[in-house]
Structures are given as C-alpha cells and as structure tokens.
PDB file of C-alpha atoms in Angstrom:
ATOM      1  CA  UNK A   1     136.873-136.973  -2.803  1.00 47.00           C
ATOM      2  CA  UNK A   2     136.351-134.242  -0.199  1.00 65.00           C
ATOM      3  CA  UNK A   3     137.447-130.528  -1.129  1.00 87.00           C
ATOM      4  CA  UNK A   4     137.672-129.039   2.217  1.00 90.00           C
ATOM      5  CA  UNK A   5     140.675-126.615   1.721  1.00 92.00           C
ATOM      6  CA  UNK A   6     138.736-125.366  -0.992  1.00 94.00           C
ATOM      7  CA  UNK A   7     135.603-124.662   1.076  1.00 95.00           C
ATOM      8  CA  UNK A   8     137.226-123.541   3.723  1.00 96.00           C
ATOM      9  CA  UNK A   9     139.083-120.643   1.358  1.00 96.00           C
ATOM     10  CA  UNK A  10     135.651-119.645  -0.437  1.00 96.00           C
ATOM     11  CA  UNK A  11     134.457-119.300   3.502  1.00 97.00           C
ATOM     12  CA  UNK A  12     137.115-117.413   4.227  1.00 97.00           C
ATOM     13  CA  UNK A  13     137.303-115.183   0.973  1.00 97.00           C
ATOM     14  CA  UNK A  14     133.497-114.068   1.481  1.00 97.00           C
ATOM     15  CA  UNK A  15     131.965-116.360  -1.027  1.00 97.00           C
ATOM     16  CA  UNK A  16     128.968-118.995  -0.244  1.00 97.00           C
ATOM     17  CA  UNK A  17     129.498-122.787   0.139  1.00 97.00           C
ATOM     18  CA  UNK A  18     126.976-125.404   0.116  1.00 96.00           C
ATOM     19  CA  UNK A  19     127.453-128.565   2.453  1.00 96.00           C
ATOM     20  CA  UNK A  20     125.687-131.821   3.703  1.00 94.00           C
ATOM     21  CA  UNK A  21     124.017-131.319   6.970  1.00 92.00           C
ATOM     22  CA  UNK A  22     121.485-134.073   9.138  1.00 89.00           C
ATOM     23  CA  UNK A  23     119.016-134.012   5.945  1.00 89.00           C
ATOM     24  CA  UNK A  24     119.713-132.058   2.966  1.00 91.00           C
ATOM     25  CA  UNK A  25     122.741-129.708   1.554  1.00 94.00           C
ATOM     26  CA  UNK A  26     122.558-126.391   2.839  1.00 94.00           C
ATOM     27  CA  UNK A  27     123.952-123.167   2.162  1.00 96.00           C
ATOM     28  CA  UNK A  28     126.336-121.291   4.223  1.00 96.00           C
ATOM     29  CA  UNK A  29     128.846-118.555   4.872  1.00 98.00           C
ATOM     30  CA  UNK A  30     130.878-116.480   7.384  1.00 98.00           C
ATOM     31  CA  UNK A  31     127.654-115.179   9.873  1.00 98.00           C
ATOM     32  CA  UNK A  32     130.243-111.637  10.431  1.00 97.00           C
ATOM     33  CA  UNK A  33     130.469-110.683   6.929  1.00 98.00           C
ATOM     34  CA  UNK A  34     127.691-108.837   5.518  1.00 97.00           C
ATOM     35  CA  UNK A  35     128.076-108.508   2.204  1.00 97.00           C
ATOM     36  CA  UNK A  36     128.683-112.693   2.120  1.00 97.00           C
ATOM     37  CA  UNK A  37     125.294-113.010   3.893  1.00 97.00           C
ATOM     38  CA  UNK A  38     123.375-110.545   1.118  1.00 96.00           C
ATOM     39  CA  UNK A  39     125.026-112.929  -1.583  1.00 96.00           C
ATOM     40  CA  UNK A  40     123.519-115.881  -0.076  1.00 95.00           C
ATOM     41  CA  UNK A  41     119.881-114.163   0.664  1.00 94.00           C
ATOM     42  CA  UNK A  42     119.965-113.334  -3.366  1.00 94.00           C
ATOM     43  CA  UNK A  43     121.342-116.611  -4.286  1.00 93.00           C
ATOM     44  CA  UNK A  44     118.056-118.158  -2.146  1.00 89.00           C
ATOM     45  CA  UNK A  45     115.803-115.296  -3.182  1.00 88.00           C
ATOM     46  CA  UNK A  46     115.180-115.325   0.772  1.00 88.00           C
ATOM     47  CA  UNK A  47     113.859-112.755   2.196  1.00 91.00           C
ATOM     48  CA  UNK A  48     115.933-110.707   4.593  1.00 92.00           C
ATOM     49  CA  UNK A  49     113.502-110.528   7.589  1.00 94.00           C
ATOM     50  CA  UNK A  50     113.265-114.674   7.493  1.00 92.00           C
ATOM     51  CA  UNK A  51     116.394-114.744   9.785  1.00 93.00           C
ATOM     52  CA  UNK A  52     118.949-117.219   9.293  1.00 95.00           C
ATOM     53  CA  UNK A  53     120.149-120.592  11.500  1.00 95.00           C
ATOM     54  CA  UNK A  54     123.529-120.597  12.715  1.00 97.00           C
ATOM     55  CA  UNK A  55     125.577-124.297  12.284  1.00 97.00           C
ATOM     56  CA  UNK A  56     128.134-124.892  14.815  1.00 98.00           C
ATOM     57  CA  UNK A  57     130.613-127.868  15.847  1.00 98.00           C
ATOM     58  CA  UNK A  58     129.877-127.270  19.699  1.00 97.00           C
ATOM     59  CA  UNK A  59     128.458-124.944  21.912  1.00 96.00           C
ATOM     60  CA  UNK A  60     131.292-122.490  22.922  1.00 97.00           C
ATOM     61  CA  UNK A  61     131.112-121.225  18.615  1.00 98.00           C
ATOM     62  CA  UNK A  62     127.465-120.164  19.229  1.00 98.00           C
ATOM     63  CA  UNK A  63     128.416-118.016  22.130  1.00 96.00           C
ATOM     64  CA  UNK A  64     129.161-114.420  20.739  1.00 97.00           C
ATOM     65  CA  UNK A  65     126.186-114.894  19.065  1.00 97.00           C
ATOM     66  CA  UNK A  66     123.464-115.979  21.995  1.00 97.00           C
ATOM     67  CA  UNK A  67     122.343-114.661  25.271  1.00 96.00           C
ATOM     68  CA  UNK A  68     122.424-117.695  27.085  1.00 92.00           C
ATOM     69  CA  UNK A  69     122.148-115.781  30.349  1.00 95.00           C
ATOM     70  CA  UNK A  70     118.389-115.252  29.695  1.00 95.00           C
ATOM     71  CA  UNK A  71     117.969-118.926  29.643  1.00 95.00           C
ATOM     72  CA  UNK A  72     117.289-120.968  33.162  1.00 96.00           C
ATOM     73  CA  UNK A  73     119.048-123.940  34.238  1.00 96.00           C
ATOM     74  CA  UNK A  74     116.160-126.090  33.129  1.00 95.00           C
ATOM     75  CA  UNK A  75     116.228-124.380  29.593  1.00 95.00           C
ATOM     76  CA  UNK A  76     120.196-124.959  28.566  1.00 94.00           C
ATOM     77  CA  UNK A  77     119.616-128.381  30.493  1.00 95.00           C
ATOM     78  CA  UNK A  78     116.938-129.130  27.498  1.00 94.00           C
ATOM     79  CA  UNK A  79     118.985-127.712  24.793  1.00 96.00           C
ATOM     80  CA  UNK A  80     122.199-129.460  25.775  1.00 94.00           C
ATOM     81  CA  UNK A  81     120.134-133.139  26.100  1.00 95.00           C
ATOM     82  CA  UNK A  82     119.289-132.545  21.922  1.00 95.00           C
ATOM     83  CA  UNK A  83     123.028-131.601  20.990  1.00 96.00           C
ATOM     84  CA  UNK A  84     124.758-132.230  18.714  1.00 96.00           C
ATOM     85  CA  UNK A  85     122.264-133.699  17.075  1.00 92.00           C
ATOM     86  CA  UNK A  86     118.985-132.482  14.323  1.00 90.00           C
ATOM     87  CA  UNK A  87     117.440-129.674  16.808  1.00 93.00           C
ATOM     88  CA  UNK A  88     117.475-126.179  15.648  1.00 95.00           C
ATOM     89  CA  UNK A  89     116.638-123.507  19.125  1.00 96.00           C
ATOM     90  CA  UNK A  90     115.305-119.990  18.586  1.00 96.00           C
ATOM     91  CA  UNK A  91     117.650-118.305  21.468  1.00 96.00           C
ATOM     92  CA  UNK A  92     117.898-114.562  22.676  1.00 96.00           C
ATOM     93  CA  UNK A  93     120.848-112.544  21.116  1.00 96.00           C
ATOM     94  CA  UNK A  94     123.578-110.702  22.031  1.00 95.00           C
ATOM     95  CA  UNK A  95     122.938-106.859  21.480  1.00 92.00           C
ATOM     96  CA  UNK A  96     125.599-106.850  18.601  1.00 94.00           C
ATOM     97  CA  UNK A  97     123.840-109.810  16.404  1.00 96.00           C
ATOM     98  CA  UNK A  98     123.233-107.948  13.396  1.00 95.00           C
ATOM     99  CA  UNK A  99     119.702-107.451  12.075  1.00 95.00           C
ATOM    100  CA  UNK A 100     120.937-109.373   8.595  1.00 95.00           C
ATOM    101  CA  UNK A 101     121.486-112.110  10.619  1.00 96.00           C
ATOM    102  CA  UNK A 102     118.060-112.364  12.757  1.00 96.00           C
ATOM    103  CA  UNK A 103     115.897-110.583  10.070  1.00 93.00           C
ATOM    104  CA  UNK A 104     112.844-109.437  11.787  1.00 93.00           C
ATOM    105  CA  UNK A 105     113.014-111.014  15.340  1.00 93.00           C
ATOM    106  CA  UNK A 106     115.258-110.444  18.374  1.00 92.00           C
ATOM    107  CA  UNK A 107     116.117-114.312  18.775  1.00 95.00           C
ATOM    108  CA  UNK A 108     118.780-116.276  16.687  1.00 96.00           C
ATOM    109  CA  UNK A 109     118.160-120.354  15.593  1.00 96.00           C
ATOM    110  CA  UNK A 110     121.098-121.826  16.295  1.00 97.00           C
ATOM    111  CA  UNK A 111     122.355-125.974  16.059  1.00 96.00           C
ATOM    112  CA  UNK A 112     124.688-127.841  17.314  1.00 97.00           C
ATOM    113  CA  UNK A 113     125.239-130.280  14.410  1.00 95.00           C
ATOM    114  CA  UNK A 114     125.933-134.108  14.969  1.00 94.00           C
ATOM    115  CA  UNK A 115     127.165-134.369  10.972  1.00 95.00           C
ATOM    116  CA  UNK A 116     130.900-135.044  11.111  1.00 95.00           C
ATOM    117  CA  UNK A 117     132.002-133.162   7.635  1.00 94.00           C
ATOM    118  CA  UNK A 118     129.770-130.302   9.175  1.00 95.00           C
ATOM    119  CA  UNK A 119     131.729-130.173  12.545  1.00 96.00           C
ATOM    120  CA  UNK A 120     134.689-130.375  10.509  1.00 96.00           C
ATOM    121  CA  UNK A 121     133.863-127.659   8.628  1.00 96.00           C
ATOM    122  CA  UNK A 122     133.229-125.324  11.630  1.00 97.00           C
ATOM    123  CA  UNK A 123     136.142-126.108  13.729  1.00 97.00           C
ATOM    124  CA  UNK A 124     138.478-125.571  10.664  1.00 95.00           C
ATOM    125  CA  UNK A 125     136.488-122.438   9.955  1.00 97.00           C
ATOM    126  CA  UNK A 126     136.675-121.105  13.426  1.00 97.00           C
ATOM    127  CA  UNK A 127     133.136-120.459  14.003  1.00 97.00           C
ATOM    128  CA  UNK A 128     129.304-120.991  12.950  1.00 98.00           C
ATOM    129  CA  UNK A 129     128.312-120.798   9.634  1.00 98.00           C
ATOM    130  CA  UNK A 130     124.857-119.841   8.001  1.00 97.00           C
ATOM    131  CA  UNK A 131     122.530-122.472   7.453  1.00 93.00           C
ATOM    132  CA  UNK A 132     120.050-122.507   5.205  1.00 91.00           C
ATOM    133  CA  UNK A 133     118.623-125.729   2.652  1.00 90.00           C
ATOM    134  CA  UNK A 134     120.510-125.317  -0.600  1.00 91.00           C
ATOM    135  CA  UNK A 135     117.351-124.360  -3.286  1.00 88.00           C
ATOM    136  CA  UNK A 136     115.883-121.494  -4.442  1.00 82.00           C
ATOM    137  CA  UNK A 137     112.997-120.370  -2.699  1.00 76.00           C
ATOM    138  CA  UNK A 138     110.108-122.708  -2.993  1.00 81.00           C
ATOM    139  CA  UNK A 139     112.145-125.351  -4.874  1.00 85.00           C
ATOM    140  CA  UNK A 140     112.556-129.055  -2.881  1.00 87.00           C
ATOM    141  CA  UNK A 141     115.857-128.729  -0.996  1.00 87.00           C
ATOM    142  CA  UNK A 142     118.988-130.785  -2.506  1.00 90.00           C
ATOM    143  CA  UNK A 143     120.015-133.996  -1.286  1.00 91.00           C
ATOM    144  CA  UNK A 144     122.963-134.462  -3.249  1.00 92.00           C
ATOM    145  CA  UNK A 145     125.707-132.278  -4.271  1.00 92.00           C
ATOM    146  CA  UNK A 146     124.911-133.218  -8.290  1.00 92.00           C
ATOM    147  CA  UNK A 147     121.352-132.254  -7.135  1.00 93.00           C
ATOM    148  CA  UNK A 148     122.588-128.654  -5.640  1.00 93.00           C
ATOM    149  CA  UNK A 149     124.520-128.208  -8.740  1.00 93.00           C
ATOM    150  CA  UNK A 150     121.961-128.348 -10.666  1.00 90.00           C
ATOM    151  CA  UNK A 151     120.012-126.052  -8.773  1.00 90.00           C
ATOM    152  CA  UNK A 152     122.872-123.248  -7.758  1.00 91.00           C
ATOM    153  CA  UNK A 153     126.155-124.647  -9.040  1.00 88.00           C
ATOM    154  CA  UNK A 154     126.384-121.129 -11.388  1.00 90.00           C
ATOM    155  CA  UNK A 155     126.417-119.403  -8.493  1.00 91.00           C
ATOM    156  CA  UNK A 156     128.471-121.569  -5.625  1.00 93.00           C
ATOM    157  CA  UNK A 157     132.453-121.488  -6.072  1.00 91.00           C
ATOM    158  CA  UNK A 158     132.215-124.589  -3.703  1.00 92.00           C
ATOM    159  CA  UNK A 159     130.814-127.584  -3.193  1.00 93.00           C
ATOM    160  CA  UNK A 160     131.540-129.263   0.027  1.00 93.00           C
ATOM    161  CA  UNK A 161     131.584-133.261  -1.398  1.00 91.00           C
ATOM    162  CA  UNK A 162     129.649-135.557   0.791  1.00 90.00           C
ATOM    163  CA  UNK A 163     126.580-137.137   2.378  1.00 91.00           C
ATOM    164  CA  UNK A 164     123.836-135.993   4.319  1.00 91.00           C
ATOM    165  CA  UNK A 165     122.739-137.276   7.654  1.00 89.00           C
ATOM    166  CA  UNK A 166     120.019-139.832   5.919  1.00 83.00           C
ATOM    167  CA  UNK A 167     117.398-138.069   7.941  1.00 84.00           C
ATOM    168  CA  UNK A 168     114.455-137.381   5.791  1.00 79.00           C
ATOM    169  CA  UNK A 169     113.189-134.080   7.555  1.00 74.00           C
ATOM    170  CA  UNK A 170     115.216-130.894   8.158  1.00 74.00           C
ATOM    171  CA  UNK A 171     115.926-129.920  11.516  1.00 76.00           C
ATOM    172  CA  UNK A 172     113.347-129.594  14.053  1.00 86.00           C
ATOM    173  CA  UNK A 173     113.097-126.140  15.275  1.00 90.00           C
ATOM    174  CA  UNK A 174     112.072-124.738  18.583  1.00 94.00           C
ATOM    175  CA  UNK A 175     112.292-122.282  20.641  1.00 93.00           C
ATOM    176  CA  UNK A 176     114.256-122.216  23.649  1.00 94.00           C
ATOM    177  CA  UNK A 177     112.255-120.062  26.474  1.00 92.00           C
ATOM    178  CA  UNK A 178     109.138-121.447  25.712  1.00 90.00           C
ATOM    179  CA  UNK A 179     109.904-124.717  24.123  1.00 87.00           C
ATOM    180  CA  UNK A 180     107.313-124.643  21.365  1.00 88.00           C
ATOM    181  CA  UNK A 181     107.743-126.321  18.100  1.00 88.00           C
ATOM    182  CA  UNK A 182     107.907-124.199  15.390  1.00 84.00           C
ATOM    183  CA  UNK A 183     108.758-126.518  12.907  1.00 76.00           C
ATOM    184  CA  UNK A 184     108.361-130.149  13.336  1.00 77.00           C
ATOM    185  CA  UNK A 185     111.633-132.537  12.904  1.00 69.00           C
TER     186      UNK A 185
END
C-alpha cells in the first residue's frame, strides 16, 4: 500500500526519502535545504563535489534551477524529444544553484521522469527532488524497497512503496550543449 502522505511529510520536515524511479530506488530530498542534502551525501558516503541529479514531474519545476537561456533552439528541441522519460541532461545553472547541489561543476543533471509515483511525488511536493540510486557508495543500487531497507532502512524515516520503471540501466546521462554521453542508458 502506498505511503505518500508520509513521504511527502519526511520531504517536507527535512528528512531523506527513498523512491522507485525508471530503474532502481533512489534517494531524495528537498534540493533548497542544505542541511537535508548533507544528510543524504553522509547517508550515501557521496562525495560532495559528485553533484547531484534533480527529479522533476515536468519541465517548469526544473526552472529556478537551470539556465535554459544558454541553450539554442536545437538544444531544448533535443531535450524536450527524451522527456519525460530515462534521460538525465547536464544543463547550465542559475547563479543561485548552490555549490552542495552541483558539487564541483557549474552545470546541474536534471530529468524529467516518465515514472508515475515519481511525478506524483514531485507535483505533491512542489518541486524537484534529489536523485541519487539508493546504496551506499560502491554497493549495487536497490531494486526493491525490502532491498533498500536492507541497505539504509536505519537511516530513511520513509519508504516510498512501489515499483521501479523495469528498466535495467539507470538513466542515461548527457550533456545538453554538447550532447555527449556521459553515462550510457
């Protein structure tokens, strides 16, 4: 049975959630609180200067976070033909990203996710949340939420109950001014 009030609240309360997304579970929580954000890099042992993905139900949520006006016509055209859907695009940020959000680089990955629980999630939320595959660094991503509770459950006050995608890779990631592949889908 799904538990989205209580997801939502642990969002909203600072804490860290784990959901299903395309592939795996991942781990998330409010992008514009900082101290939520260092909770999740310790939970991960992940660190800092990795960056982070942003999750969002539509386009319009990823906004105050990406300088889409550094991006040609033929650029968002290519981004909007893979969303919603398993793409992940490295964009340009605003000036007021924070640097615990983009670790060491001046671009963001953001995605447009096609998984309804995840869209969902997001709209109810308000905004994007961090994405990042539920496991500890180095350990095989979960699949399952039994699987992520295994592996983090001490430390996650919620579980969002559900299924992935059924893809077997993570989200393809590239980047959106030169359109290289930086990780393959």
């Amino acid at each position: 049975m799904e538990n989205f009030a209580q997801v939502i609240t642990a969002l909203q309360q600072g804490e860290v959630i784990a959901y299903p997304t395309e592939a795996v579970f991942g781990v998330g929580c409010d992008p514009d609180n900082e101290q939520a954000v260092m909770k999740l890099l310790d939970i991960k042992q992940r660190p800092i200067e990795k960056g982070l993905i942003l999750i969002a139900a539509d386009y319009d949520q990823l906004l105050p976070y990406i300088d889409d006006s550094q991006l040609s016509p033929a650029q968002r055209q290519q981004i909007q033909a893979t969303w919603p859907g398993p793409v992940t695009w490295v964009m340009p940020t605003k000036a007021n990203v924070p640097p615990y959000l983009t670790g060491q680089f001046s671009t963001i990955a953001v995605r447009v996710t096609d998984h309804p629980l995840v869209q969902r999630l997001c709209r109810e939320f308000g905004k994007p949340i961090t994405s990042t595959s539920a496991n500890l660094s180095g350990q095989e991503p979960g699949r399952t939420a039994a699987e992520v509770e295994l592996q983090l459950g001490h430390c996650l006050p919620a579980i969002l109950q559900g299924d992935t995608g059924g893809r077997d890779n993570p989200s393809e990631i590239r980047d959106a001014i030169t359109g290289n592949v930086f990780r393959q889908g």
